[in-house]
mmCIF file of C-alpha atoms in Angstrom:
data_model
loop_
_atom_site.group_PDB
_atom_site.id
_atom_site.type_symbol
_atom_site.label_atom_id
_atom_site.label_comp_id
_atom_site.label_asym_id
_atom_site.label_seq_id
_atom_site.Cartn_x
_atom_site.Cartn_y
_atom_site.Cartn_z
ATOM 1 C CA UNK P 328 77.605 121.389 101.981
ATOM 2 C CA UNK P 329 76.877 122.012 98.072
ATOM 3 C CA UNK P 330 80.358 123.717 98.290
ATOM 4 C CA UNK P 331 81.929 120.438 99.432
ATOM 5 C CA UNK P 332 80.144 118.083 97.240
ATOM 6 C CA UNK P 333 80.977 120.155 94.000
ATOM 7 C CA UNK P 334 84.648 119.981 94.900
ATOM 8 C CA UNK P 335 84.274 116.446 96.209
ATOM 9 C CA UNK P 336 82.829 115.043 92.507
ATOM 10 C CA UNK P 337 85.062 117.520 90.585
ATOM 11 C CA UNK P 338 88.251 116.441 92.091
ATOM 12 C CA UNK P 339 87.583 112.347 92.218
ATOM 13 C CA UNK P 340 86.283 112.340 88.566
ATOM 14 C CA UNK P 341 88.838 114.207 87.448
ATOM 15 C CA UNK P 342 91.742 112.674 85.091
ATOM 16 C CA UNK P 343 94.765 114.871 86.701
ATOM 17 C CA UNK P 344 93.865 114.212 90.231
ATOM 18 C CA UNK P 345 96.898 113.613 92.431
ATOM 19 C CA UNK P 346 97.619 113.391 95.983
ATOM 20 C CA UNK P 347 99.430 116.672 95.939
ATOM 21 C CA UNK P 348 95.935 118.619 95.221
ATOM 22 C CA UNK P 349 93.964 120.069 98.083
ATOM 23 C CA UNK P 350 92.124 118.067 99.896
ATOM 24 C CA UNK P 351 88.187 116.948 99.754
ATOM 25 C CA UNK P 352 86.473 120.008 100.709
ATOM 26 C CA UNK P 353 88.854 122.381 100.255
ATOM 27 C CA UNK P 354 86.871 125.548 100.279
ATOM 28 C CA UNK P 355 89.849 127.713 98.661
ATOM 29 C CA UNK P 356 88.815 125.534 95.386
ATOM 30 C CA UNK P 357 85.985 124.937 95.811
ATOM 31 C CA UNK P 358 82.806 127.775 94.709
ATOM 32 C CA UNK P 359 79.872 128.582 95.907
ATOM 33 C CA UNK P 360 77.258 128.071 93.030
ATOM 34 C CA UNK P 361 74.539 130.856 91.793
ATOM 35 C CA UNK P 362 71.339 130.443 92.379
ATOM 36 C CA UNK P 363 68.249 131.919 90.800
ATOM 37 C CA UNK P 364 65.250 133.080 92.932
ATOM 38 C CA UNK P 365 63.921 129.895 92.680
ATOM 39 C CA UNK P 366 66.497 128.482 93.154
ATOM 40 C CA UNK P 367 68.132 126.987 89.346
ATOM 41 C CA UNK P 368 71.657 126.704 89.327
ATOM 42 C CA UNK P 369 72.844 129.658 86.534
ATOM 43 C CA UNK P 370 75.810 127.883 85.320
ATOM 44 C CA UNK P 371 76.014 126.582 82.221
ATOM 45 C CA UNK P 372 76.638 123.028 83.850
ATOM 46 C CA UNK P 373 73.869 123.311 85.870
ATOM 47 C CA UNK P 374 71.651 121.011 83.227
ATOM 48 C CA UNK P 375 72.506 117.232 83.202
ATOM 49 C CA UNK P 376 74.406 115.965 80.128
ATOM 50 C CA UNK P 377 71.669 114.018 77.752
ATOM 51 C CA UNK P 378 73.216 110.589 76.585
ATOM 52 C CA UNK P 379 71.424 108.550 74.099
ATOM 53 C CA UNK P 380 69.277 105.730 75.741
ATOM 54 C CA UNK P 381 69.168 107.676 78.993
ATOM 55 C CA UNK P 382 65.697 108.640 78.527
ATOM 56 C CA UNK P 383 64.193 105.533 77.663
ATOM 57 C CA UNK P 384 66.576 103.256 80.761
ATOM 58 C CA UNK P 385 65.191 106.251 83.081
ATOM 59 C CA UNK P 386 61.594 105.303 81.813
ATOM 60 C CA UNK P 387 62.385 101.556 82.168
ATOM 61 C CA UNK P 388 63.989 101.555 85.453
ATOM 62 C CA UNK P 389 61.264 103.664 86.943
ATOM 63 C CA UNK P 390 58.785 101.392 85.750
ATOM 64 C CA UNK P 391 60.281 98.574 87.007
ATOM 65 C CA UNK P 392 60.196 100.062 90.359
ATOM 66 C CA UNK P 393 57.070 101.763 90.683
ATOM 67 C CA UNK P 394 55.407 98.426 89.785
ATOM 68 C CA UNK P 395 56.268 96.074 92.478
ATOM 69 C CA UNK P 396 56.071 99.315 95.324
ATOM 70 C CA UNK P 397 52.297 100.269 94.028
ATOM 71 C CA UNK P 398 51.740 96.271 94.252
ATOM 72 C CA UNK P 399 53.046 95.543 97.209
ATOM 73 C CA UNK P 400 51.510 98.306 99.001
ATOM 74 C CA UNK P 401 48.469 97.429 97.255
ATOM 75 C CA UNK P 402 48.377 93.800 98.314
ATOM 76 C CA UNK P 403 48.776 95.083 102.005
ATOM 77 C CA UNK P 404 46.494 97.684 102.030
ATOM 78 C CA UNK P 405 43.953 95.247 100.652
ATOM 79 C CA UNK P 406 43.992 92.799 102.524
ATOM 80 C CA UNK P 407 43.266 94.060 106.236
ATOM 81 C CA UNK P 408 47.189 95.251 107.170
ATOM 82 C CA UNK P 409 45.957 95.760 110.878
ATOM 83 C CA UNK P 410 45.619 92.274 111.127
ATOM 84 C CA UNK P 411 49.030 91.670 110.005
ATOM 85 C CA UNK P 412 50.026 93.960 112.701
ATOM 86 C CA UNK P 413 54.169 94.421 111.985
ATOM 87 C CA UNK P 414 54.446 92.115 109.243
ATOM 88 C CA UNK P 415 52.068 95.157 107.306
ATOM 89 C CA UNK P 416 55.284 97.264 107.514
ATOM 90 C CA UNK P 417 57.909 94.846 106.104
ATOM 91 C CA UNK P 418 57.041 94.417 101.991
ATOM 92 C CA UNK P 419 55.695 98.107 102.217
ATOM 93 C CA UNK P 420 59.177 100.349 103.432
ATOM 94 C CA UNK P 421 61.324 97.840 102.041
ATOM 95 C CA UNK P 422 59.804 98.423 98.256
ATOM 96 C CA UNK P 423 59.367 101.752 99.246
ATOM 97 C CA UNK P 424 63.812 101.579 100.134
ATOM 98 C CA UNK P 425 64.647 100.208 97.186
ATOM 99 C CA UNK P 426 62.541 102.283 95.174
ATOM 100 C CA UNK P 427 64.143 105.214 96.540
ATOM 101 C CA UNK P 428 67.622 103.678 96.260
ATOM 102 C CA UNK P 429 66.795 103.571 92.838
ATOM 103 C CA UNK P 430 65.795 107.145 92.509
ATOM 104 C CA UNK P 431 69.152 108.305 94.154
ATOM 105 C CA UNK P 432 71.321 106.144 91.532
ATOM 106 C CA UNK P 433 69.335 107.769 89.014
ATOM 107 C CA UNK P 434 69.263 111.439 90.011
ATOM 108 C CA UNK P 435 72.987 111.123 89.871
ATOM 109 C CA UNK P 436 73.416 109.353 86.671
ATOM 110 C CA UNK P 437 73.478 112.178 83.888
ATOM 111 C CA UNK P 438 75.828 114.269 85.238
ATOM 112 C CA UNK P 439 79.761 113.987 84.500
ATOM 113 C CA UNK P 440 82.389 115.140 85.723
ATOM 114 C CA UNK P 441 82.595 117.911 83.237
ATOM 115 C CA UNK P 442 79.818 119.186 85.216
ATOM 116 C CA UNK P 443 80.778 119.727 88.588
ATOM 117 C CA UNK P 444 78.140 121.655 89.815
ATOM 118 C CA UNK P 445 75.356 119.698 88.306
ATOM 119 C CA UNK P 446 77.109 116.491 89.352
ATOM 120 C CA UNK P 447 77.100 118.462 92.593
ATOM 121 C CA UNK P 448 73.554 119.148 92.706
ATOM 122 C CA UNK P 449 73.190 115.344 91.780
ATOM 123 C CA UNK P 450 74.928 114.112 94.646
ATOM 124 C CA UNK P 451 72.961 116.369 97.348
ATOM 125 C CA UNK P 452 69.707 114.851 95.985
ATOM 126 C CA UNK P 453 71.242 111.153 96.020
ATOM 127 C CA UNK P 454 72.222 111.520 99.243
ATOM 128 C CA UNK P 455 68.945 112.895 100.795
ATOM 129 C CA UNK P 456 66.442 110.083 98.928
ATOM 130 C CA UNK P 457 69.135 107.171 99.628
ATOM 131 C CA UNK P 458 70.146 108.678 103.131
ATOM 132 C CA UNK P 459 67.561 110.374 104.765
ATOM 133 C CA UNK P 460 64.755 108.455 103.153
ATOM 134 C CA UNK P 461 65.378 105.533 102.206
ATOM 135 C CA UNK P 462 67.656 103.896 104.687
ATOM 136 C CA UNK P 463 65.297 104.961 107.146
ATOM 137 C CA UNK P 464 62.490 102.878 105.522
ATOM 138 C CA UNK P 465 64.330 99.908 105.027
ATOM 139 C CA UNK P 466 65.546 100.005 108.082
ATOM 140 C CA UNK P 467 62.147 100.119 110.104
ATOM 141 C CA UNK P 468 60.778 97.541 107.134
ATOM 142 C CA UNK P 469 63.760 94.941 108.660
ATOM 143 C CA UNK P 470 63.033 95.488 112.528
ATOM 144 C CA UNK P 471 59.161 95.561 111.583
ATOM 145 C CA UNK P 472 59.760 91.568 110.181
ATOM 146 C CA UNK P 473 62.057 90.873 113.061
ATOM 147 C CA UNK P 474 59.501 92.078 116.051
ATOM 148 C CA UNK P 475 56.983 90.076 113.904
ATOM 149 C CA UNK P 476 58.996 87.098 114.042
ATOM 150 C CA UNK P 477 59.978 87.137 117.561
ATOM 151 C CA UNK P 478 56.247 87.406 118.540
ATOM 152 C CA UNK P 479 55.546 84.393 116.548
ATOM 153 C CA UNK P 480 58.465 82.559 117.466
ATOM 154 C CA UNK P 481 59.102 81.610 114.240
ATOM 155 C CA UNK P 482 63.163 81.220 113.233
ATOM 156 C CA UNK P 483 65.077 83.415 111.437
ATOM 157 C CA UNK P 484 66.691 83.151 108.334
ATOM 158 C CA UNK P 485 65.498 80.023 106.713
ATOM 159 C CA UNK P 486 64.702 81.179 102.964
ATOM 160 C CA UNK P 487 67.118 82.678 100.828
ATOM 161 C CA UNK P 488 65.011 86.084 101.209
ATOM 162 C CA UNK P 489 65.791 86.341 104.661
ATOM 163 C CA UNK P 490 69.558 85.245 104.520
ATOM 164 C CA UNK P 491 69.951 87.407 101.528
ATOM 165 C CA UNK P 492 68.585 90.112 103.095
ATOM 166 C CA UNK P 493 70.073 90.574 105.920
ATOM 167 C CA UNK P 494 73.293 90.423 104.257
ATOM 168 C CA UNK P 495 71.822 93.346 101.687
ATOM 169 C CA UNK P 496 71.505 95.748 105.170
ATOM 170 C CA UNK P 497 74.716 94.371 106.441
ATOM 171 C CA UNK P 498 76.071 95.841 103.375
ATOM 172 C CA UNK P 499 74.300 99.032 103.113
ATOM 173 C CA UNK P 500 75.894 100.130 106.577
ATOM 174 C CA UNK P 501 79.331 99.253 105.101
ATOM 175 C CA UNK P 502 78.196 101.397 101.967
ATOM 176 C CA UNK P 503 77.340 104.370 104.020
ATOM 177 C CA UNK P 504 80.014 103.995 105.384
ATOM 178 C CA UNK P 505 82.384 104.251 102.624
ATOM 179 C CA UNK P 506 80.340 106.926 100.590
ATOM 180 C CA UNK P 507 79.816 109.186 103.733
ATOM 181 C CA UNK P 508 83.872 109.094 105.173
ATOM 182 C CA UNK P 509 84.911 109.724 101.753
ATOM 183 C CA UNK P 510 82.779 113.087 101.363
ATOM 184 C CA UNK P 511 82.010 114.557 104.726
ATOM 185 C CA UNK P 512 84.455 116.308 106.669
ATOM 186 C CA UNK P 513 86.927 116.769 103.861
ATOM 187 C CA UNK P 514 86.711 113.183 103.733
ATOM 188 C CA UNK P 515 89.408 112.664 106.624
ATOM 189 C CA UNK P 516 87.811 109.311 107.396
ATOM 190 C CA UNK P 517 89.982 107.900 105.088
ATOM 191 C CA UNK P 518 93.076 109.882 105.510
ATOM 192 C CA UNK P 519 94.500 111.766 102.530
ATOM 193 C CA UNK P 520 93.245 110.082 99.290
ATOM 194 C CA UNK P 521 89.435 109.569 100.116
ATOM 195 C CA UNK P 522 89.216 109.573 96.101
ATOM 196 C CA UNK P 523 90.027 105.504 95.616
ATOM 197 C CA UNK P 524 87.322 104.673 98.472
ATOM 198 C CA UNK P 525 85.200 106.672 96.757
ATOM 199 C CA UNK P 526 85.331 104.857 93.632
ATOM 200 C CA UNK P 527 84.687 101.791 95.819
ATOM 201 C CA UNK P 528 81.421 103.418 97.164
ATOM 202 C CA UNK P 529 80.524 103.792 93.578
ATOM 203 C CA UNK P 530 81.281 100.235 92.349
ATOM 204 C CA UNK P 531 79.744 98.739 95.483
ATOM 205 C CA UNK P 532 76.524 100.515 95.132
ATOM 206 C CA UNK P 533 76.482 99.331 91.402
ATOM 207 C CA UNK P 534 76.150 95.749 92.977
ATOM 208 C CA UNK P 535 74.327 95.978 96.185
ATOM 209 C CA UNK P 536 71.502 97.639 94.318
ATOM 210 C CA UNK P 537 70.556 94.260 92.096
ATOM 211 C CA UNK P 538 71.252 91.876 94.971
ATOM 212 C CA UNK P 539 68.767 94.445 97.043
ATOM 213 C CA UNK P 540 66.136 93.860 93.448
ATOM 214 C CA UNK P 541 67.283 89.902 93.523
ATOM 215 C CA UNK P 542 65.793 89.909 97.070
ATOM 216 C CA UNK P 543 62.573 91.841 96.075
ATOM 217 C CA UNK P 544 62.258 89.187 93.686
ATOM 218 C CA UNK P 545 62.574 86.252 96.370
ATOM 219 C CA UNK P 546 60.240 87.681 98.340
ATOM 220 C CA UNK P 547 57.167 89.357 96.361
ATOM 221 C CA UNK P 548 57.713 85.602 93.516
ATOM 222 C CA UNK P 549 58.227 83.110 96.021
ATOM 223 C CA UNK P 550 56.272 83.813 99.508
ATOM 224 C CA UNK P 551 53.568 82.224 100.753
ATOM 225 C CA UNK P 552 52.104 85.119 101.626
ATOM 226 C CA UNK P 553 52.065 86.744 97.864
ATOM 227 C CA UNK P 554 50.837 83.238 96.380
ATOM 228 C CA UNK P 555 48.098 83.399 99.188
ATOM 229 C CA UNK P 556 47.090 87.247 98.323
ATOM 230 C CA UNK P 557 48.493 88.026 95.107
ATOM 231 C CA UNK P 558 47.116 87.235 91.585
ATOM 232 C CA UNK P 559 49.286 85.030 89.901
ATOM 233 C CA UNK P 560 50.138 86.536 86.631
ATOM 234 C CA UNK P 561 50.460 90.282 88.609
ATOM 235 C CA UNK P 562 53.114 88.656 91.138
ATOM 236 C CA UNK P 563 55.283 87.339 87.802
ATOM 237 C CA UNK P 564 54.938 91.143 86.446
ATOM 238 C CA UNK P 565 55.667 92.686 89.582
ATOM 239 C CA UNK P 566 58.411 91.017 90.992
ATOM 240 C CA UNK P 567 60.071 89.481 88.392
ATOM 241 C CA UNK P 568 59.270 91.229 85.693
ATOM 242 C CA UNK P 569 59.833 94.829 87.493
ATOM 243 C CA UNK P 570 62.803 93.860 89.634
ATOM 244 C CA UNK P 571 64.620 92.880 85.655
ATOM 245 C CA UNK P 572 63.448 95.836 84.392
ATOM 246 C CA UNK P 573 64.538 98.203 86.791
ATOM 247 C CA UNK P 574 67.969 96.739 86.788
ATOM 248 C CA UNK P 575 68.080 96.700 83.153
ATOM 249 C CA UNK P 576 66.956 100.482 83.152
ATOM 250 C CA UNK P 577 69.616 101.496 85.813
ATOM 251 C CA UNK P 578 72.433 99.981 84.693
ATOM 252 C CA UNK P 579 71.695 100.968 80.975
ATOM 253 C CA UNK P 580 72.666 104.748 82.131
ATOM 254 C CA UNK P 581 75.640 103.591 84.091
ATOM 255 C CA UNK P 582 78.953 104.721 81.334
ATOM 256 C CA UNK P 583 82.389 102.958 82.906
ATOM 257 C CA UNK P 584 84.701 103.957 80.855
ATOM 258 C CA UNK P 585 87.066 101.132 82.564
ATOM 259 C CA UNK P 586 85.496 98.341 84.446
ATOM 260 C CA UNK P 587 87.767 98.561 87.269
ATOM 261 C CA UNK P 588 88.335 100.597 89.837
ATOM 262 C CA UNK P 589 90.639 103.084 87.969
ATOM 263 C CA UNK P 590 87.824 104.360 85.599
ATOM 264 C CA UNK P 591 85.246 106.911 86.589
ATOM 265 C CA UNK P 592 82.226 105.423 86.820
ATOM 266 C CA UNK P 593 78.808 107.712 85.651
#
């Protein structure tokens, strides 16, 4: 698997890729990296490249996320969650999603394509806190709202939030979709050049990721239920405030060389 995901990010950032190269996950080119006891990669490209401002956009961006998780699970926890009986689970996993959504963009961030074996290592922790986490938790956050809502009889989709929402997880499947069949299984999914749908995987995560902080900020600044529960000036900083920031902070790392679909994307 780390085999696979070295070659993968090695062969789709690089400049001299063609169609007549072996194919994603090609394990003739593709090697095995060292690892220490513990462990650390002992390649010289094992470390992520530092750019300038990276530091301080990681700092922002997890800010910006940590703040409206710890206050929305805070605001649940606070006030009774058995009581709200599903409803408890909704603004909990989904912060908790997008937080780690926003973790797995940034894990992957500092590495380049001039590091293939960090960008390697990069992509095997973005895809276990974005797959195996995080999906999950958004997931049961969006059926947890759902069963509530069916028990109350109450209709769906009449704010923004929900509307918006739903399209946000619509889209995620699609995204998993294009990130996954472009890497696993030599990336066959997609036939012979999995390298131009995985550029799209890139550039559509690059915008599914604010419209998944646009909906945070519908529904932590503009619910009932956070005007009824929440302390004014703490729902402003939490989900306005930290929705902005973190999507300042994430996209201040991001380095497209090209905006389009030809130019590697960090």
């Amino acid at each position: 698997m780390q085999a696979n995901l070295e070659h993968v990010v090695d062969k789709v950032d690089s400049p001299s890729y063609s169609e007549s190269e072996p194919e994603l996950g090609d394990t003739a080119s593709a090697q095995e990296p060292e690892f220490e006891p513990m462990g650390i990669l002992q390649e010289k490209d094992a470390t992520p490249e530092k750019r300038p401002g990276d530091v301080a956009g990681k700092i922002m961006a997890l800010a910006g996320l940590g703040v409206f998780t710890i206050y929305s699970w805070a605001l649940v926890l606070s006030n009774d969650p058995v009581s709200m009986k599903w409803f408890a689970l909704h603004p909990t996993l989904q912060s908790l999603g997008v937080l780690l959504f926003g973790l797995g963009i940034l894990v992957l961030q500092p590495t380049s394509m001039n590091q293939p074996k960090a960008k390697a290592r990069g992509f095997a922790f973005h895809q276990s806190l974005i797959l195996f986490c995080g999906v999950p938790a958004l997931v049961i956050g969006t059926l947890a709202i759902i069963r509530q809502k069916f028990d109350h009889e109450s209709e769906h989709f009449t704010t923004w939030h929900g509307t918006l929402g739903i399209i946000a997880v619509s889209w995620l499947v699609l995204q998993i979709v294009l990130g996954g069949g472009s890497v696993w299984n030599k990336g066959r999914l997609f036939g012979s050049n999995p390298k131009r749908i995985y550029k799209y995987h890139r550039a559509s995560g690059y915008l599914l990721f604010p419209l998944f902080l646009f909906v945070i900020y519908l529904g932590g600044g503009w619910s009932k239920w956070t005007s009824n529960v929440g302390s004014k000036p703490l729902v402003i900083i939490a989900y306005v405030v930290g929705p902005m920031a973190a999507l300042v902070g994430v996209l201040s790392r991001a380095r497209c060389v090209i905006l389009s679909l030809h130019g590697p994307f960090a």
